[in-house]
Coordinates of C-alpha atoms in Angstrom, one line a residue:
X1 CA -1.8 3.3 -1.0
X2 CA -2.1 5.9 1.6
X3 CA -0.4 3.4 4.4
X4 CA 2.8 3.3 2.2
X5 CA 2.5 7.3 2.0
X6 CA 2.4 7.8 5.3
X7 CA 4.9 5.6 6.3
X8 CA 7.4 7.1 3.8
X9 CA 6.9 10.8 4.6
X10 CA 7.1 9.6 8.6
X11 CA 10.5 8.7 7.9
X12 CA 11.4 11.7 5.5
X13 CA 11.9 9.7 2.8
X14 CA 11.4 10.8 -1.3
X15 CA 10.1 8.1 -3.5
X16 CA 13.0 6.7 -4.6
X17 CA 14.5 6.0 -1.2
X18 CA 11.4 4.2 -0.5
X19 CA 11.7 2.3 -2.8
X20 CA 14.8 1.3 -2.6
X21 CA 14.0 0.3 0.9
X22 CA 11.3 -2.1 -0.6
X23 CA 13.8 -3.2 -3.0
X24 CA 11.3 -2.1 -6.0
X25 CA 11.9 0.8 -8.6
X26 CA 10.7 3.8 -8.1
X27 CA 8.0 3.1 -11.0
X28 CA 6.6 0.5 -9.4
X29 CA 6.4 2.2 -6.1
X30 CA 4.3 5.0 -7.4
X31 CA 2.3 2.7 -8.5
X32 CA 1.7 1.2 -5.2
X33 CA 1.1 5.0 -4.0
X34 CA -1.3 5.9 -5.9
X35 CA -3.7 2.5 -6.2
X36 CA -2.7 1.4 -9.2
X37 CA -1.1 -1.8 -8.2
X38 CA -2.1 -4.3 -5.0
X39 CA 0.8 -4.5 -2.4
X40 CA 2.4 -7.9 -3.5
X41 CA 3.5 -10.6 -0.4
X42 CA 7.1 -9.6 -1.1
X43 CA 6.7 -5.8 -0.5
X44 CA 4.9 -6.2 2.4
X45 CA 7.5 -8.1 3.9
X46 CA 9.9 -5.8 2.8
X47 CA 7.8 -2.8 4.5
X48 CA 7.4 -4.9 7.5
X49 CA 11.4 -5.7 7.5
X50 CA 12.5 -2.6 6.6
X51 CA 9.9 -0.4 9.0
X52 CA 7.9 -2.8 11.0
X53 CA 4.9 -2.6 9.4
X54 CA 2.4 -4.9 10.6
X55 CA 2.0 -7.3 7.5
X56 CA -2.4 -7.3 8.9
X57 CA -2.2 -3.4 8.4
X58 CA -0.7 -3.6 4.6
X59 CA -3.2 -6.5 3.7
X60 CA -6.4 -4.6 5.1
X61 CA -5.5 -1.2 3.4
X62 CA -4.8 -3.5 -0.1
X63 CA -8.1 -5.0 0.2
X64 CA -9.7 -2.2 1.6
X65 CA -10.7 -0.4 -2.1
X66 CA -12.7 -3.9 -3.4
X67 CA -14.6 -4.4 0.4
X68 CA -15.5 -0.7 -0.3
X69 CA -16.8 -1.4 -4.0
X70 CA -18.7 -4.9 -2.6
X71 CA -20.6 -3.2 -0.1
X72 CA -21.4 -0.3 -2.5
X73 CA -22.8 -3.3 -4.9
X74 CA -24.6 -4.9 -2.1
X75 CA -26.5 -1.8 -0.9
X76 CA -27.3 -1.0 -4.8
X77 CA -28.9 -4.2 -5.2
X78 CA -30.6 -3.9 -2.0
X79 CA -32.3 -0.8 -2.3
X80 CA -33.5 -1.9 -6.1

């Protein structure tokens, strides 16, 4: 997730500090990097705690790959 990126290289932090900070393994957090998994509750609470990250700018960003794909579907099936 390129939120969780961002944040983590503004505060000149490595991936395993971050995650530590989220109070997740490293593993998991790379995950979360890259796309792989969805930002749970508890991590975005922990990013808001830990770097007050506005829990509305985590949840958009998480949700923001499957609006992307919906409205790819929807203009597919509207121009068939």
């Amino acid at each position: 997730m390129e939120v969780l990126r961002r944040i983590r290289e503004l505060h000149g932090l490595n991936k395993t500090q971050m995650a530590h900070k989220l109070g997740i393994t490293k593993s998991y957090y790379t995950m979360l990097e890259k796309g792989e998994r969805p930002v749970s509750k508890r991590v975005a609470l922990a990013a808001y705690e830990a770097f007050g990250v506005p829990l509305e700018l985590l949840l958009v960003a998480a949700l923001r790959p499957h609006l992307d794909g919906a409205c790819d579907d929807q203009a597919a099936q509207e121009s068939a």
